[in-house]
């Protein structure tokens, strides 16, 4: 007996509440990661609502309590590259266009960044006019850990934080930030209790009235960006290159910062040396570029990353084979030739 075919659940759920269009990422099994179908569904609905007088704002959220969006579905991208599929190119064309569209959207946009917010999740939230985080938020741009760079507009939004040094730190190290850290750094606008997000009609009414609830008084994720750490970031990540940053960190003498310094150096030692230098250069250039130019530069960079960088090896080691032992092209930052870095920016003069 043949069982009836059951349509897969929609990757994006669509609703309208009091004139606000609600888009809910609906892939909880993969922490609402973005595949091409999800990118296209978001784009179609945003385009449909852009000129609709019945829609006064758009709200983005994720299904479940674990994640807003953990990023792009990089495992599927790995397989597309392995197969030589043209869909890999289409994915980045359409994802970056979506991210840029949100930055330029003609109506207010609200991102409920509850739970994990990484990579592609940052791409669809950083252009929003209202960026809400909670005590459950875990935010990062961890791309250098898998041999990539902080894309999805990272060239633009990381290079325009409260200081250039902070943007370099977040983009190069890729450590995880709490909701409080996100607000301090400028990657979120307001920290609210996660319970505030459960009742969407009340949330929308509160946003309209500016009646924000008090931020949580405690968090299950310790804050990373304390005042001493922020001061240390300013000292160490203002250096003219990655080698100088490493030397500066190694020379830190404040015993109160020992744990942070050891953690930071440990994370940097795990990252792709090539992509550390590429990311530093990317953010340096991004400070001088407008939004669209940043996305054009990143589009060139990501194609080079998959074809000639550490990307495929990083994804293999951390997400496919999970041996967590990537064989990077270079053993240390000092061994990365300048011409290899420059190749990522071909056609984009400094």
Tab-separated table of C-alpha atoms in Angstrom:
chain	number	residue	atom	x	y	z
A	1	UNK	CA	0.000	0.000	0.000
A	2	UNK	CA	1.374	3.368	-1.027
A	3	UNK	CA	1.317	6.038	1.625
A	4	UNK	CA	0.149	9.484	0.501
A	5	UNK	CA	2.901	11.984	-0.124
A	6	UNK	CA	3.192	14.636	2.557
A	7	UNK	CA	4.422	18.064	1.539
A	8	UNK	CA	7.465	19.183	3.530
A	9	UNK	CA	6.830	22.039	5.954
A	10	UNK	CA	7.410	25.525	4.591
A	11	UNK	CA	10.869	26.879	5.375
A	12	UNK	CA	9.320	30.305	6.088
A	13	UNK	CA	5.962	30.819	7.796
A	14	UNK	CA	4.039	33.971	6.841
A	15	UNK	CA	1.534	35.859	8.986
A	16	UNK	CA	0.142	39.376	9.383
A	17	UNK	CA	-0.603	40.845	12.828
A	18	UNK	CA	-1.974	44.361	13.170
A	19	UNK	CA	-0.452	45.463	9.885
A	20	UNK	CA	2.947	43.903	10.627
A	21	UNK	CA	4.135	41.154	8.313
A	22	UNK	CA	5.707	38.319	10.301
A	23	UNK	CA	8.286	36.026	8.681
A	24	UNK	CA	9.256	33.010	10.786
A	25	UNK	CA	12.233	30.884	9.783
A	26	UNK	CA	10.972	27.327	10.104
A	27	UNK	CA	13.917	24.924	9.973
A	28	UNK	CA	14.419	24.156	13.681
A	29	UNK	CA	16.267	20.881	13.061
A	30	UNK	CA	19.174	22.886	11.566
A	31	UNK	CA	18.776	25.914	13.860
A	32	UNK	CA	16.880	27.765	11.120
A	33	UNK	CA	19.912	27.803	8.824
A	34	UNK	CA	19.395	29.468	5.462
A	35	UNK	CA	19.282	27.334	2.341
A	36	UNK	CA	18.458	28.653	-1.121
A	37	UNK	CA	14.741	27.870	-0.780
A	38	UNK	CA	14.582	29.881	2.463
A	39	UNK	CA	16.447	32.827	0.941
A	40	UNK	CA	14.027	32.840	-1.997
A	41	UNK	CA	10.963	32.596	0.237
A	42	UNK	CA	12.119	35.568	2.325
A	43	UNK	CA	12.914	37.590	-0.792
A	44	UNK	CA	9.550	36.911	-2.421
A	45	UNK	CA	7.604	37.984	0.641
A	46	UNK	CA	9.689	41.081	1.317
A	47	UNK	CA	9.220	42.137	-2.301
A	48	UNK	CA	5.471	41.546	-2.060
A	49	UNK	CA	5.156	43.646	1.100
A	50	UNK	CA	7.481	46.500	0.127
A	51	UNK	CA	4.750	48.485	-1.672
A	52	UNK	CA	1.721	46.972	0.069
A	53	UNK	CA	-0.083	49.771	1.967
A	54	UNK	CA	-1.626	47.193	4.318
A	55	UNK	CA	1.849	46.296	5.663
A	56	UNK	CA	3.464	48.955	7.866
A	57	UNK	CA	6.452	46.936	9.124
A	58	UNK	CA	8.073	43.509	8.850
A	59	UNK	CA	9.163	41.276	11.727
A	60	UNK	CA	11.714	38.435	11.408
A	61	UNK	CA	11.985	35.618	13.927
A	62	UNK	CA	12.962	31.949	14.189
A	63	UNK	CA	10.994	28.853	15.142
A	64	UNK	CA	11.793	27.431	18.572
A	65	UNK	CA	13.810	28.703	21.497
A	66	UNK	CA	17.235	27.516	20.337
A	67	UNK	CA	17.993	29.849	17.455
A	68	UNK	CA	16.963	32.840	15.425
A	69	UNK	CA	19.263	31.660	12.631
A	70	UNK	CA	22.567	29.815	12.966
A	71	UNK	CA	23.799	30.998	9.564
A	72	UNK	CA	23.926	29.626	6.061
A	73	UNK	CA	23.457	25.916	5.518
A	74	UNK	CA	27.179	25.437	4.927
A	75	UNK	CA	27.034	21.645	4.733
A	76	UNK	CA	24.773	21.917	1.706
A	77	UNK	CA	27.124	24.546	0.241
A	78	UNK	CA	30.041	22.141	0.705
A	79	UNK	CA	28.232	19.479	-1.291
A	80	UNK	CA	27.224	21.955	-4.006
A	81	UNK	CA	30.881	22.960	-4.439
A	82	UNK	CA	31.955	19.290	-4.466
A	83	UNK	CA	29.442	18.591	-7.236
A	84	UNK	CA	30.363	21.701	-9.204
A	85	UNK	CA	26.737	22.819	-9.007
A	86	UNK	CA	25.832	26.283	-10.312
A	87	UNK	CA	23.452	26.577	-7.359
A	88	UNK	CA	26.414	27.550	-5.178
A	89	UNK	CA	26.846	30.738	-7.201
A	90	UNK	CA	23.104	31.365	-7.146
A	91	UNK	CA	22.982	30.941	-3.390
A	92	UNK	CA	25.482	33.709	-2.695
A	93	UNK	CA	24.040	35.981	-5.388
A	94	UNK	CA	20.594	35.705	-3.856
A	95	UNK	CA	21.617	35.669	-0.189
A	96	UNK	CA	23.690	38.828	-0.514
A	97	UNK	CA	20.920	40.520	-2.513
A	98	UNK	CA	18.471	39.636	0.277
A	99	UNK	CA	20.779	41.022	2.967
A	100	UNK	CA	21.282	44.248	1.035
A	101	UNK	CA	17.523	44.476	0.426
A	102	UNK	CA	16.864	44.396	4.174
A	103	UNK	CA	19.361	47.218	4.775
A	104	UNK	CA	17.541	49.317	2.157
A	105	UNK	CA	13.978	48.176	2.949
A	106	UNK	CA	11.459	51.031	2.727
A	107	UNK	CA	9.571	50.042	5.914
A	108	UNK	CA	10.601	49.403	9.518
A	109	UNK	CA	12.037	45.947	10.073
A	110	UNK	CA	12.250	44.114	13.399
A	111	UNK	CA	14.618	41.209	14.123
A	112	UNK	CA	13.953	39.043	17.192
A	113	UNK	CA	17.462	37.675	17.719
A	114	UNK	CA	16.647	35.098	20.373
A	115	UNK	CA	18.970	32.097	20.795
A	116	UNK	CA	21.779	31.451	18.313
A	117	UNK	CA	22.478	34.266	15.823
A	118	UNK	CA	25.477	33.600	13.621
A	119	UNK	CA	26.721	34.179	10.079
A	120	UNK	CA	23.744	34.351	7.748
A	121	UNK	CA	21.509	35.137	10.713
A	122	UNK	CA	23.517	38.299	11.176
A	123	UNK	CA	23.094	39.038	7.485
A	124	UNK	CA	19.302	39.174	7.700
A	125	UNK	CA	19.220	41.032	11.031
A	126	UNK	CA	21.953	43.677	10.972
A	127	UNK	CA	20.122	45.765	8.387
A	128	UNK	CA	16.929	45.840	10.469
A	129	UNK	CA	15.765	49.050	12.115
A	130	UNK	CA	14.909	47.284	15.416
A	131	UNK	CA	17.337	44.559	16.574
A	132	UNK	CA	16.176	42.857	19.771
A	133	UNK	CA	18.265	40.368	21.757
A	134	UNK	CA	17.520	38.399	24.941
A	135	UNK	CA	19.254	36.604	27.788
A	136	UNK	CA	19.327	33.532	25.513
A	137	UNK	CA	21.120	35.225	22.621
A	138	UNK	CA	24.419	33.725	21.501
A	139	UNK	CA	25.820	35.898	18.740
A	140	UNK	CA	28.966	35.452	16.651
A	141	UNK	CA	30.621	35.879	13.293
A	142	UNK	CA	32.702	32.651	13.545
A	143	UNK	CA	33.604	32.284	9.879
A	144	UNK	CA	37.394	32.227	10.274
A	145	UNK	CA	36.935	28.948	12.214
A	146	UNK	CA	35.757	27.237	9.017
A	147	UNK	CA	38.131	28.973	6.649
A	148	UNK	CA	35.763	31.712	5.528
A	149	UNK	CA	35.531	35.450	6.305
A	150	UNK	CA	32.698	37.421	7.983
A	151	UNK	CA	30.525	37.920	4.921
A	152	UNK	CA	26.780	38.751	4.574
A	153	UNK	CA	27.685	42.428	4.880
A	154	UNK	CA	30.244	42.050	7.662
A	155	UNK	CA	32.560	44.330	5.702
A	156	UNK	CA	29.993	47.054	6.308
A	157	UNK	CA	28.453	46.487	9.740
A	158	UNK	CA	31.566	45.258	11.571
A	159	UNK	CA	33.688	48.107	10.249
A	160	UNK	CA	31.139	50.631	11.546
A	161	UNK	CA	30.881	49.557	15.177
A	162	UNK	CA	31.774	51.882	18.064
A	163	UNK	CA	35.440	51.417	17.135
A	164	UNK	CA	37.428	49.841	14.320
A	165	UNK	CA	39.295	47.694	16.857
A	166	UNK	CA	36.070	46.136	18.152
A	167	UNK	CA	34.971	45.227	14.627
A	168	UNK	CA	38.330	43.581	13.956
A	169	UNK	CA	38.114	41.641	17.220
A	170	UNK	CA	34.612	40.309	16.535
A	171	UNK	CA	35.370	39.492	12.903
A	172	UNK	CA	38.817	37.955	13.321
A	173	UNK	CA	38.397	36.051	16.606
A	174	UNK	CA	34.750	35.072	16.163
A	175	UNK	CA	34.074	34.609	19.884
A	176	UNK	CA	30.491	34.271	21.123
A	177	UNK	CA	28.709	37.343	22.494
A	178	UNK	CA	25.767	37.510	24.874
A	179	UNK	CA	22.751	39.721	24.304
A	180	UNK	CA	24.253	42.305	26.632
A	181	UNK	CA	27.512	42.198	24.640
A	182	UNK	CA	25.561	42.683	21.416
A	183	UNK	CA	24.008	45.896	22.723
A	184	UNK	CA	27.318	47.196	24.103
A	185	UNK	CA	29.063	46.551	20.792
A	186	UNK	CA	26.322	48.096	18.653
A	187	UNK	CA	25.153	44.844	17.028
A	188	UNK	CA	21.758	45.085	18.734
A	189	UNK	CA	19.531	47.919	19.849
A	190	UNK	CA	17.813	46.546	22.943
A	191	UNK	CA	18.077	43.677	25.408
A	192	UNK	CA	14.647	42.356	26.451
A	193	UNK	CA	13.411	39.288	28.344
A	194	UNK	CA	12.857	36.269	26.088
A	195	UNK	CA	9.335	35.973	27.523
A	196	UNK	CA	8.571	39.325	25.867
A	197	UNK	CA	8.845	37.684	22.442
A	198	UNK	CA	6.196	35.006	23.031
A	199	UNK	CA	3.131	37.261	22.636
A	200	UNK	CA	3.537	38.878	19.222
A	201	UNK	CA	0.464	41.176	19.388
A	202	UNK	CA	1.662	42.557	22.736
A	203	UNK	CA	5.216	42.876	21.433
A	204	UNK	CA	4.049	44.813	18.383
A	205	UNK	CA	1.928	47.086	20.580
A	206	UNK	CA	4.927	47.686	22.856
A	207	UNK	CA	7.147	48.577	19.918
A	208	UNK	CA	4.514	51.028	18.644
A	209	UNK	CA	4.270	52.671	22.056
A	210	UNK	CA	7.977	52.490	22.863
A	211	UNK	CA	6.967	50.578	26.001
A	212	UNK	CA	10.023	48.366	26.274
A	213	UNK	CA	10.180	45.974	29.238
A	214	UNK	CA	13.142	46.041	31.592
A	215	UNK	CA	16.152	44.018	30.441
A	216	UNK	CA	16.819	40.707	32.222
A	217	UNK	CA	18.724	41.186	35.454
A	218	UNK	CA	20.731	38.019	34.919
A	219	UNK	CA	21.846	35.918	31.984
A	220	UNK	CA	22.810	32.297	31.507
A	221	UNK	CA	25.605	33.416	29.168
A	222	UNK	CA	28.302	35.468	30.974
A	223	UNK	CA	29.078	38.796	29.385
A	224	UNK	CA	32.367	38.803	27.503
A	225	UNK	CA	32.737	42.510	26.771
A	226	UNK	CA	33.344	43.849	30.259
A	227	UNK	CA	34.921	47.292	30.621
A	228	UNK	CA	38.467	45.862	31.112
A	229	UNK	CA	38.078	43.599	28.073
A	230	UNK	CA	36.788	46.459	25.917
A	231	UNK	CA	39.814	48.515	26.922
A	232	UNK	CA	42.093	45.588	26.059
A	233	UNK	CA	40.389	45.170	22.686
A	234	UNK	CA	41.131	48.816	21.938
A	235	UNK	CA	44.815	48.324	22.809
A	236	UNK	CA	45.453	45.069	21.003
A	237	UNK	CA	43.157	45.102	17.963
A	238	UNK	CA	44.086	48.586	16.761
A	239	UNK	CA	47.408	47.186	15.500
A	240	UNK	CA	48.312	47.492	11.790
A	241	UNK	CA	48.148	43.745	11.072
A	242	UNK	CA	47.327	40.303	12.467
A	243	UNK	CA	50.938	39.515	13.366
A	244	UNK	CA	51.092	42.703	15.390
A	245	UNK	CA	47.797	41.831	17.121
A	246	UNK	CA	49.186	38.430	18.145
A	247	UNK	CA	52.383	40.017	19.478
A	248	UNK	CA	50.422	42.655	21.367
A	249	UNK	CA	48.179	40.045	23.010
A	250	UNK	CA	51.188	37.944	23.964
A	251	UNK	CA	52.694	40.982	25.677
A	252	UNK	CA	49.658	41.736	27.875
A	253	UNK	CA	50.804	41.999	31.498
A	254	UNK	CA	47.547	42.614	33.376
A	255	UNK	CA	46.874	39.437	35.417
A	256	UNK	CA	43.160	40.260	35.506
A	257	UNK	CA	43.062	39.765	31.724
A	258	UNK	CA	44.987	36.479	31.661
A	259	UNK	CA	41.910	34.296	31.113
A	260	UNK	CA	40.626	36.481	28.278
A	261	UNK	CA	44.052	36.731	26.622
A	262	UNK	CA	44.619	32.965	26.795
A	263	UNK	CA	41.164	32.292	25.388
A	264	UNK	CA	41.620	34.816	22.585
A	265	UNK	CA	45.053	33.508	21.598
A	266	UNK	CA	43.709	29.949	21.744
A	267	UNK	CA	40.854	30.792	19.380
A	268	UNK	CA	43.169	32.617	16.971
A	269	UNK	CA	45.482	29.582	16.922
A	270	UNK	CA	42.573	27.450	15.688
A	271	UNK	CA	41.553	29.802	12.882
A	272	UNK	CA	42.738	29.676	9.294
A	273	UNK	CA	45.895	31.832	9.137
A	274	UNK	CA	45.021	32.800	5.583
A	275	UNK	CA	41.522	33.913	6.510
A	276	UNK	CA	42.734	35.865	9.532
A	277	UNK	CA	44.785	38.036	7.207
A	278	UNK	CA	42.034	38.183	4.582
A	279	UNK	CA	39.454	39.234	7.192
A	280	UNK	CA	41.721	41.961	8.560
A	281	UNK	CA	42.161	43.350	5.037
A	282	UNK	CA	38.440	42.986	4.293
A	283	UNK	CA	37.466	45.114	7.292
A	284	UNK	CA	40.152	47.685	6.523
A	285	UNK	CA	38.744	48.115	3.023
A	286	UNK	CA	35.137	47.974	4.186
A	287	UNK	CA	35.525	51.156	6.222
A	288	UNK	CA	35.961	53.101	2.980
A	289	UNK	CA	33.126	51.452	0.994
A	290	UNK	CA	29.385	51.971	0.867
A	291	UNK	CA	26.955	49.102	1.496
A	292	UNK	CA	26.591	47.925	-2.094
A	293	UNK	CA	30.343	48.079	-2.717
A	294	UNK	CA	30.923	45.934	0.384
A	295	UNK	CA	28.573	43.266	-0.934
A	296	UNK	CA	30.205	43.347	-4.374
A	297	UNK	CA	33.612	42.883	-2.761
A	298	UNK	CA	32.359	39.996	-0.622
A	299	UNK	CA	30.823	38.311	-3.651
A	300	UNK	CA	34.251	38.223	-5.293
A	301	UNK	CA	35.839	37.059	-2.051
A	302	UNK	CA	33.466	34.161	-1.404
A	303	UNK	CA	33.928	32.713	-4.897
A	304	UNK	CA	37.690	32.785	-4.365
A	305	UNK	CA	37.301	31.278	-0.889
A	306	UNK	CA	35.583	28.139	-2.141
A	307	UNK	CA	37.854	27.727	-5.155
A	308	UNK	CA	41.252	28.684	-3.744
A	309	UNK	CA	40.991	29.272	-0.013
A	310	UNK	CA	40.605	27.200	3.151
A	311	UNK	CA	36.819	27.042	3.030
A	312	UNK	CA	36.256	23.481	1.836
A	313	UNK	CA	38.846	22.116	4.258
A	314	UNK	CA	37.411	24.080	7.175
A	315	UNK	CA	33.858	22.894	6.523
A	316	UNK	CA	35.087	19.316	6.086
A	317	UNK	CA	36.979	19.297	9.371
A	318	UNK	CA	34.371	20.979	11.541
A	319	UNK	CA	31.040	19.998	9.995
A	320	UNK	CA	31.414	17.058	7.583
A	321	UNK	CA	33.990	14.624	8.990
A	322	UNK	CA	34.002	16.463	12.350
A	323	UNK	CA	37.601	15.510	13.112
A	324	UNK	CA	38.198	19.144	14.156
A	325	UNK	CA	41.681	18.969	12.647
A	326	UNK	CA	41.659	21.229	9.598
A	327	UNK	CA	44.777	21.127	7.460
A	328	UNK	CA	45.072	24.814	6.678
A	329	UNK	CA	47.166	25.953	3.721
A	330	UNK	CA	49.568	27.752	6.060
A	331	UNK	CA	50.708	26.887	9.563
A	332	UNK	CA	51.015	30.459	10.789
A	333	UNK	CA	49.960	33.981	9.888
A	334	UNK	CA	53.581	34.944	9.208
A	335	UNK	CA	53.743	32.319	6.434
A	336	UNK	CA	50.813	33.737	4.431
A	337	UNK	CA	52.122	35.536	1.302
A	338	UNK	CA	50.721	38.979	0.660
A	339	UNK	CA	49.782	38.015	-2.912
A	340	UNK	CA	47.483	35.265	-1.640
A	341	UNK	CA	45.591	37.823	0.407
A	342	UNK	CA	45.403	40.272	-2.475
A	343	UNK	CA	43.951	37.577	-4.746
A	344	UNK	CA	40.720	37.643	-2.732
A	345	UNK	CA	40.183	41.261	-3.764
A	346	UNK	CA	40.929	40.976	-7.482
A	347	UNK	CA	39.073	43.713	-9.309
A	348	UNK	CA	38.497	45.708	-6.105
A	349	UNK	CA	41.285	48.297	-5.735
A	350	UNK	CA	42.217	49.271	-2.179
